[in-house]
CSV table of C-alpha atoms in Angstrom, one decimal:
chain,number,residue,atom,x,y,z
A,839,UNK,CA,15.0,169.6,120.5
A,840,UNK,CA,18.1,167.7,121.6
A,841,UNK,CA,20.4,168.1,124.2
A,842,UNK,CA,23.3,168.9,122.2
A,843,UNK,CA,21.2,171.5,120.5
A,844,UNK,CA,20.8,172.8,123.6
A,845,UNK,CA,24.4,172.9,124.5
A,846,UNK,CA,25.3,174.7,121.4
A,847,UNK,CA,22.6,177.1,122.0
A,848,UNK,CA,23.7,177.7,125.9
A,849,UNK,CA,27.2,178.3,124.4
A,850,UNK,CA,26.1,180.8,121.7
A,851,UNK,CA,24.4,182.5,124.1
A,852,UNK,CA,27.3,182.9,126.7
A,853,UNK,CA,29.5,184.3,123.7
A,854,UNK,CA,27.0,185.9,121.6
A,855,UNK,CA,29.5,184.6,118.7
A,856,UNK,CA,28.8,182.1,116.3
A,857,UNK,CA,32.3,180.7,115.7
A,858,UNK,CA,33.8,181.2,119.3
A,859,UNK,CA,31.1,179.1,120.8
A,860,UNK,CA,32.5,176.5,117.5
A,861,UNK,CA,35.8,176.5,118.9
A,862,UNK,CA,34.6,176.3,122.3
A,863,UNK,CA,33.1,173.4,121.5
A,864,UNK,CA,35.3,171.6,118.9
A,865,UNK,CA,32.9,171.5,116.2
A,866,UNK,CA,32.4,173.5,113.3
A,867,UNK,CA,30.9,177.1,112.7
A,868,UNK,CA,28.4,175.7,110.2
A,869,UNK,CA,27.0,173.3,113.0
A,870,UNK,CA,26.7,175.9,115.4
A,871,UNK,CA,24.6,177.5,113.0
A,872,UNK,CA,22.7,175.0,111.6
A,873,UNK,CA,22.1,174.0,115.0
A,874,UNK,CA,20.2,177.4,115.8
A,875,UNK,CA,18.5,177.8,112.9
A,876,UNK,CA,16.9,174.2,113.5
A,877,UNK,CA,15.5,175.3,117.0
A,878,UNK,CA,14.5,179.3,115.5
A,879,UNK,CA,13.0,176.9,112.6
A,880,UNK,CA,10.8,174.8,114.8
A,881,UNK,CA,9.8,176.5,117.2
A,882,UNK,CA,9.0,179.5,114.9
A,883,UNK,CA,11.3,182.1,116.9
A,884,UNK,CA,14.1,184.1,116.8
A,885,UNK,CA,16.6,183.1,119.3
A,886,UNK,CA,19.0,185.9,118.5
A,887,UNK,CA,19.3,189.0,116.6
A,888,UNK,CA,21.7,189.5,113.9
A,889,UNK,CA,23.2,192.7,113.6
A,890,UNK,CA,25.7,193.3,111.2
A,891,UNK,CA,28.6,191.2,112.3
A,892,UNK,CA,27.3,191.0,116.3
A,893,UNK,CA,24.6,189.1,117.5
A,894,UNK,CA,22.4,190.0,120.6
A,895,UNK,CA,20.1,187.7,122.3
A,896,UNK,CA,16.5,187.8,121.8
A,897,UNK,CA,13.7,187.7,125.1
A,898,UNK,CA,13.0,184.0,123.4
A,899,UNK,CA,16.5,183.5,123.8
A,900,UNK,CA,17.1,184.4,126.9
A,901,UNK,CA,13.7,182.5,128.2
A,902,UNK,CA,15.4,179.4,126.4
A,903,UNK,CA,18.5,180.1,128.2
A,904,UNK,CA,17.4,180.0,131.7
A,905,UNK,CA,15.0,176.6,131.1
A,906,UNK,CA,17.8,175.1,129.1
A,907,UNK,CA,20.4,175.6,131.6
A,908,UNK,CA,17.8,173.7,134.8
A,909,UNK,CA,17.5,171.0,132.2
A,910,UNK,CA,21.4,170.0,131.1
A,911,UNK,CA,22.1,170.9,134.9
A,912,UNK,CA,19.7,168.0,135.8
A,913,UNK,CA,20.9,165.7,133.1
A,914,UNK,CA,24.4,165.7,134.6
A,915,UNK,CA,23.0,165.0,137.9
A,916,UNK,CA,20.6,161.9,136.5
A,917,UNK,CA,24.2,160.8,134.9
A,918,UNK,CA,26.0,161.0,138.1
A,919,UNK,CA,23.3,159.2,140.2
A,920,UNK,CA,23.3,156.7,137.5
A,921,UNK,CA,27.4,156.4,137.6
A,922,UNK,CA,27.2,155.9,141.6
A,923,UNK,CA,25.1,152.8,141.3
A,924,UNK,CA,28.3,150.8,141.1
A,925,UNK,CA,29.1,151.2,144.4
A,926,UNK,CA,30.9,154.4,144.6
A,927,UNK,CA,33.4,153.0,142.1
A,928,UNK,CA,33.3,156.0,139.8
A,929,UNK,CA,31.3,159.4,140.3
A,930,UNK,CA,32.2,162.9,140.7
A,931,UNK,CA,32.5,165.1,144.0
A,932,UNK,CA,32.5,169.1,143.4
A,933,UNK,CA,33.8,170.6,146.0
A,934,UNK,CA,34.2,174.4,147.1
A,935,UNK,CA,36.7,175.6,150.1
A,936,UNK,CA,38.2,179.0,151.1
A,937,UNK,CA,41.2,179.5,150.4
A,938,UNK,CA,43.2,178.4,153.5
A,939,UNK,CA,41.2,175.7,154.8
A,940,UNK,CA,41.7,174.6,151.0
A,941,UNK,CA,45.6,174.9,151.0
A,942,UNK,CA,46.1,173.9,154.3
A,943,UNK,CA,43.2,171.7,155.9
A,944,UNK,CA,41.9,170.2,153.1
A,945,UNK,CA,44.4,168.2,151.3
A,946,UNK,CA,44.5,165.2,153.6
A,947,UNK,CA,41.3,164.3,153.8
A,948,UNK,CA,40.9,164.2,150.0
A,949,UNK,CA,44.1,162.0,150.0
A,950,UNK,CA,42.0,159.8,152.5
A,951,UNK,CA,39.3,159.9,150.9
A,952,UNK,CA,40.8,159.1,147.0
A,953,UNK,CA,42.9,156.3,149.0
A,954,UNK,CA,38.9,155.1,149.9
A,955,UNK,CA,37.4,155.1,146.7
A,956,UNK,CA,40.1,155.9,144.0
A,957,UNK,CA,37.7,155.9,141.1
A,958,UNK,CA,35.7,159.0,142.0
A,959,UNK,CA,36.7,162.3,140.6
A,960,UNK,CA,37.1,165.3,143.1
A,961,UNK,CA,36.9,168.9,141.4
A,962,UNK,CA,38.1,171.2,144.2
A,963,UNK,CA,38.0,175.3,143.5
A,964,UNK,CA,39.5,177.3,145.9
A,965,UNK,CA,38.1,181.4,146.3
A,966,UNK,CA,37.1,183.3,150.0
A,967,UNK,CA,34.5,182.0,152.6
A,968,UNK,CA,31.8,184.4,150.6
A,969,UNK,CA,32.2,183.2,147.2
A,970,UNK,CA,32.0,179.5,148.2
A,971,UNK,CA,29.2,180.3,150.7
A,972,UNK,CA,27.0,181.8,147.6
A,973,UNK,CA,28.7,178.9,145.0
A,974,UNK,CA,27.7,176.3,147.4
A,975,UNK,CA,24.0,178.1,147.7
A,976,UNK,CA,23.6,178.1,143.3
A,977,UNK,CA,25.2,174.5,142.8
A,978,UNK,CA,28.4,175.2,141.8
A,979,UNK,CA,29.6,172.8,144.4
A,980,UNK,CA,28.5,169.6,146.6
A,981,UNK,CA,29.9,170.7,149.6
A,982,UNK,CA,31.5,174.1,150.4
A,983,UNK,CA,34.2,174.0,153.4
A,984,UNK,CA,34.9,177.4,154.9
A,985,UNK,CA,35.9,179.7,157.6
A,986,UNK,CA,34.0,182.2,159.5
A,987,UNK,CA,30.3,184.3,159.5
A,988,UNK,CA,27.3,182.6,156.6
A,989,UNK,CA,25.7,185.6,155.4
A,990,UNK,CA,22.3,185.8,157.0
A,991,UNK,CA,20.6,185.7,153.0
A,992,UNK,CA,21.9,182.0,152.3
A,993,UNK,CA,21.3,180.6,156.1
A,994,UNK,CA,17.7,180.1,154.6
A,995,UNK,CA,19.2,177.4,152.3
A,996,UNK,CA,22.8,176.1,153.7
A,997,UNK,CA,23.1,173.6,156.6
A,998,UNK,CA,26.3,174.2,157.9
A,999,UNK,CA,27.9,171.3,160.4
A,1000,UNK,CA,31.4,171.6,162.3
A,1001,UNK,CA,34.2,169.4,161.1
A,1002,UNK,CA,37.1,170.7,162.4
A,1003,UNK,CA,38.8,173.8,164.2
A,1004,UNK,CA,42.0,176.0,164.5
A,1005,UNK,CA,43.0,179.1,166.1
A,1006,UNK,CA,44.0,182.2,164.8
A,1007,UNK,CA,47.7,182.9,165.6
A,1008,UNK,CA,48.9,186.8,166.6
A,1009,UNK,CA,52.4,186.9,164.5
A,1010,UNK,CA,54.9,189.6,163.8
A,1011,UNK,CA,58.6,189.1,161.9
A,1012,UNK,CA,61.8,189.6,163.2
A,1013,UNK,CA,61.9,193.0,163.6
A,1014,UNK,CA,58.9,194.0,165.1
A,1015,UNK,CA,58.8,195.0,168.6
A,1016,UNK,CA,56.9,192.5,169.6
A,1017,UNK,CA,59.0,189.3,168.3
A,1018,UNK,CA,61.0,189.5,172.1
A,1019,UNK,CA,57.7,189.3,174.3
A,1020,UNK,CA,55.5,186.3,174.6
A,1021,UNK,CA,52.9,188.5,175.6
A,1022,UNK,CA,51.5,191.5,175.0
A,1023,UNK,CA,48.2,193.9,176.5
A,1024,UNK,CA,44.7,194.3,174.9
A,1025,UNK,CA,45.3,197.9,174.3
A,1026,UNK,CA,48.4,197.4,172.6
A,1027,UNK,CA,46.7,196.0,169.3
A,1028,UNK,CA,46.6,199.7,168.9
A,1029,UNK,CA,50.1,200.7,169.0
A,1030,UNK,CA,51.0,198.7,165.7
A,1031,UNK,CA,50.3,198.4,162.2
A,1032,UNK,CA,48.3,195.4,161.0
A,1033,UNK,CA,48.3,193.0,157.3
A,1034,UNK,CA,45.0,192.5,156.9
A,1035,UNK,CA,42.4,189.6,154.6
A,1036,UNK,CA,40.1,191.2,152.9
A,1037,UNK,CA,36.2,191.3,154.1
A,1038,UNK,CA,35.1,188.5,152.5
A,1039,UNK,CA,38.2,186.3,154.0
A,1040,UNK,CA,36.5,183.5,157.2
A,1041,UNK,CA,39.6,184.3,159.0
A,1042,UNK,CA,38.9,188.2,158.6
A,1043,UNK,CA,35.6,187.9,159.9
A,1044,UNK,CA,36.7,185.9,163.0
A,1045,UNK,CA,39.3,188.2,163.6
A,1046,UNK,CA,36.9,191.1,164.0
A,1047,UNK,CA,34.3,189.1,165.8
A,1048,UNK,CA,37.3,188.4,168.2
A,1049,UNK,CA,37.9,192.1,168.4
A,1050,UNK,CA,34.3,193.3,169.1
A,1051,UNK,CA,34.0,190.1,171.8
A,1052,UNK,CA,37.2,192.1,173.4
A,1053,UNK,CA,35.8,195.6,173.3
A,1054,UNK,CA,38.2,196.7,170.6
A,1055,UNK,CA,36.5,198.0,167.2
A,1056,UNK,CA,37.9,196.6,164.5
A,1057,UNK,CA,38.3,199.6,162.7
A,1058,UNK,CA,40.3,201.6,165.0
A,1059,UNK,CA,43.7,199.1,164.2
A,1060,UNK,CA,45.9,200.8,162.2
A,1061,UNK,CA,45.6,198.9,158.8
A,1062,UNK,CA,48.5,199.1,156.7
A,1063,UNK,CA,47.9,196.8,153.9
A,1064,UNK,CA,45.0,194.7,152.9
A,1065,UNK,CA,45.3,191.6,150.9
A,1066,UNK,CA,43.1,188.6,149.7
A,1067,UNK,CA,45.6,185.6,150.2
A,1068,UNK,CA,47.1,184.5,153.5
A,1069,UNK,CA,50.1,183.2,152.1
A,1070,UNK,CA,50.4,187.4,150.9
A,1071,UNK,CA,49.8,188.3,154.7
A,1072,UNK,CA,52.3,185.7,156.1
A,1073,UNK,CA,55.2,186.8,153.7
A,1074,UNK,CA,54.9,190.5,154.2
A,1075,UNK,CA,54.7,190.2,157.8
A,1076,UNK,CA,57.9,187.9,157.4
A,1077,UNK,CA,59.3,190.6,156.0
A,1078,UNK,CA,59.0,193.0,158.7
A,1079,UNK,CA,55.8,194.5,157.9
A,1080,UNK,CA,53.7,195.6,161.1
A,1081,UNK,CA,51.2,192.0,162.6
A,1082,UNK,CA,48.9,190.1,161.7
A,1083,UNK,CA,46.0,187.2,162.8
A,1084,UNK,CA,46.7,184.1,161.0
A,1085,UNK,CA,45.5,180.5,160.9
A,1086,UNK,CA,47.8,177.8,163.0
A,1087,UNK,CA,47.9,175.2,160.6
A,1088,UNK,CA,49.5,178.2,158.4
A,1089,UNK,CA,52.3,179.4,159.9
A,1090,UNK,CA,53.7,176.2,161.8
A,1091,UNK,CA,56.7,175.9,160.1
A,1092,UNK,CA,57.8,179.6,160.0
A,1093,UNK,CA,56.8,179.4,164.0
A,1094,UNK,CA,59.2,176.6,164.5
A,1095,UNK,CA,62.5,177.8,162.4
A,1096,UNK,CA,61.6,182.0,163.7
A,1097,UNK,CA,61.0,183.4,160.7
A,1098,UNK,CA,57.9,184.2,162.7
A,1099,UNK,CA,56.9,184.6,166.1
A,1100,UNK,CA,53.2,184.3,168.2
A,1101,UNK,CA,51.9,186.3,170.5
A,1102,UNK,CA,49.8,185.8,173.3
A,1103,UNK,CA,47.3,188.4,174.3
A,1104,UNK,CA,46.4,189.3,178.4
A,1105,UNK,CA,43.3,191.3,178.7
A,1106,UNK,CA,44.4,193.7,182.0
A,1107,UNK,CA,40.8,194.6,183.0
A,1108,UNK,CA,40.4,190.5,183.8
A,1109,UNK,CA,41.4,189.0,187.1
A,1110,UNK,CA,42.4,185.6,185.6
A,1111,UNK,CA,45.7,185.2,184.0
A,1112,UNK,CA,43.9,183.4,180.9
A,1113,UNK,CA,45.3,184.1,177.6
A,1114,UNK,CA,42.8,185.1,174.9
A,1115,UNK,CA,42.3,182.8,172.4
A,1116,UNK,CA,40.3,183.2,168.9
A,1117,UNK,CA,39.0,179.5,167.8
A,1118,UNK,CA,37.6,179.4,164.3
A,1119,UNK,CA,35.5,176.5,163.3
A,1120,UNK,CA,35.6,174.8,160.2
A,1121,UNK,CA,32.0,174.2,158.6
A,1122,UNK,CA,30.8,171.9,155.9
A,1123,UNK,CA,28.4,173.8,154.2
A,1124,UNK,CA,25.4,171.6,151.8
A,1125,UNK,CA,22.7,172.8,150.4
A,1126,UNK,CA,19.4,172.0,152.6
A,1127,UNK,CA,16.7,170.8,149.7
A,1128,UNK,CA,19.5,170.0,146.9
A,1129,UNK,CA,20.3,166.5,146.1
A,1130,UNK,CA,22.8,164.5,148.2
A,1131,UNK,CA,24.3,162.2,146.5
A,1132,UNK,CA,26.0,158.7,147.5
A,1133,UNK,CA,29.4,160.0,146.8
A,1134,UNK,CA,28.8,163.5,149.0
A,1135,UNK,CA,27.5,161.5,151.7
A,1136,UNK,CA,30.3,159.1,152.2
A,1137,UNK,CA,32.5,162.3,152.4
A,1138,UNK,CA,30.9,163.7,154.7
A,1139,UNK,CA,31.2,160.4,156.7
A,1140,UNK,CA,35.1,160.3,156.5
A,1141,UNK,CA,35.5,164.4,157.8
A,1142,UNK,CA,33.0,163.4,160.9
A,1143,UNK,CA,34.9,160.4,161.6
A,1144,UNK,CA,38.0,162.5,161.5
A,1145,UNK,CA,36.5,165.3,163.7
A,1146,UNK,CA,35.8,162.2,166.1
A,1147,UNK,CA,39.5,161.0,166.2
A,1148,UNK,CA,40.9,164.6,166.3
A,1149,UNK,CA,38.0,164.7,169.9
C-alpha cells in the first residue's frame, strides 16, 4: 500500500467516479483503476461496488476511508514539521476567521506577519464564528479567529485566548429617524425595524447577549431582513432600510463622510448618564491536544504583542 494509492483511493471514494477522481487528479482513468484494483487485489477485498455504470462504496471501503484519511492527514503534518526546521523560512499556516474580523481585522496582521517571515504560506478561509469554531475543532485550520459565544460542545477541545476587541456600533442611514439624535432610549430599540446577521454570525450573538444583559429579549425587535454578510447589512441600512448593530472597524468610513450615522443608547431606569456600550472580544481559537507547530506559535506571538501595544 502506498500513499498515492491511498490518495487515489480517498478521491474515488469522495466521487464515487472512476474518471472524475482522474481528472481531479491529473492522471489517467486507467491508473485510477489500476490503482484500486491493486489495493482490492492484495488485500483480498472489494473496496467498491460496481453497478452498472455507478459505483457505491463498500463497508471495506468506507473502513479504508476513514484510516486512510488520519494517515495522509498526518503525513502532511510530519512534512510541515520537517519544512519548519529551517527556521521558519518556509511552512504553511492555515488559518480560519469569521467573516468580519477576516475582512476587517485580520489583514494587517498577516501583512506583519508575511513582512516577518515571507517564505511561509498563509491559507486564510473566511465563513461565520460557527463554522470556524467547528473547522478549527476537526483540523481544518491552525488557528480559528472569531467573534462572539463557543458552543458549549467544542469548549471541551478549543482554548480560546483574547487578542483584540471592538464595539458594536448602533447605525441607521439618512433617512431614518434616528440619523438627527445622538441618542436614543432603551425602549426605543422597539419602535424600529432592524437588518439582522444570521445566528451563527459572532457579532449576532453579542448583539443579543447585549440585549438580554439590558432586559430587552432579542426576539421582540422588529426584524426586517436577515442576512449572512455584514457588508449586506451595512449597504441596506445605507440605503434607508430600518438599523442595525455593526462592528466599528466596519463602518468607519461611512461614519466619517455620513453615509451613516451611530447611535448612542441611555438606559432611563439608570441614575448615571453612562452610555451603553457592547464590547466584543476577539478570540484566537487552537485546538487544546492538536499539534502546535513553530510557524502557529510565532503567530500567535506577533497578535499578543499587538494586543500589548494596542493596551
Amino acid at each position: 500500500m502506498t500513499l498515492e494509492q491511498l490518495r487515489i483511493f480517498l478521491a474515488v471514494a469522495e466521487v464515487l467516479h472512476f474518471t472524475r477522481a482522474a481528472e481531479a487528479l491529473y492522471i489517467t482513468q486507467p491508473a485510477v483503476s489500476a490503482a484500486i484494483q491493486s489495493l482490492e487485489t492484495e488485500y483480498g477485498v472489494r473496496l467498491f461496488h460496481r453497478i452498472g455504470r455507478h459505483i457505491e462504496i463498500t463497508d471495506a471501503g468506507k473502513l479504508l476511508q476513514g484510516e486512510a484519511q488520519k494517515i495522509l492527514d498526518h503525513v502532511e503534518l510530519t512534512e510541515r514539521c520537517l519544512k519548519e526546521l529551517n527556521n521558519l523560512q518556509r511552512g504553511e499556516l492555515k488559518l480560519g476567521a469569521s467573516l468580519t474580523v477576516g475582512n476587517y481585522w485580520l489583514p494587517e496582521k498577516i501583512s506583519q506577519f508575511k513582512q516577518l517571515y515571507p517564505g511561509i504560506f498563509i491559507n486564510c478561509k473566511l465563513g461565520n464564528a460557527e463554522e470556524i469554531c467547528e473547522g478549527t475543532a476537526v483540523g481544518m485550520y491552525d488557528l480559528g479567529l472569531v467573534t462572539g459565544e463557543i458552543k458549549a460542545s467544542l469548549q471541551q477541545c478549543l482554548e480560546k485566548e483574547e487578542v483584540g476587541s471592538d464595539r458594536l456600533q448602533i447605525v441607521v442611514g439618512k433617512s431614518h429617524p434616528w440619523y438627527q439624535r445622538s441618542e436614543i432610549y432603551l425602549d426605543e430599540l422597539l419602535n424600529t425595524g432592524w437588518v439582522m446577521r444570521e445566528s451563527g454570525s459572532g457579532a449576532q450573538q453579542i448583539f443579543d447577549h447585549a440585549l438580554q444583559n439590558w432586559g430587552i429579549e432579542p426576539s421582540n425587535l422588529n426584524v426586517v431582513i436577515n442576512l449572512n454578510t455584514s457588508e449586506m447589512v451595512k449597504a441596506v441600512v445605507e440605503s434607508g432600510v430600518g438599523a442595525a448593530a455593526i462592528p466599528e472597524f466596519m463602518v468607519k468610513k461611512e461614519l466619517l463622510l455620513g453615509t451613516l450615522h451611530a447611535v448612542k443608547i441611555i438606559d432611563p431606569q439608570k441614575q448615571s448618564s453612562k452610555k451603553l456600550e457592547i464590547v466584543q472580544p476577539v478570540w484566537k481559537l487552537k485546538h487544546r491536544q492538536r499539534f502546535h507547530t513553530r510557524v502557529m506559535i510565532a503567530f500567535e506571538n506577533l497578535l499578543m504583542e499587538d494586543k500589548v501595544q494596542v493596551a
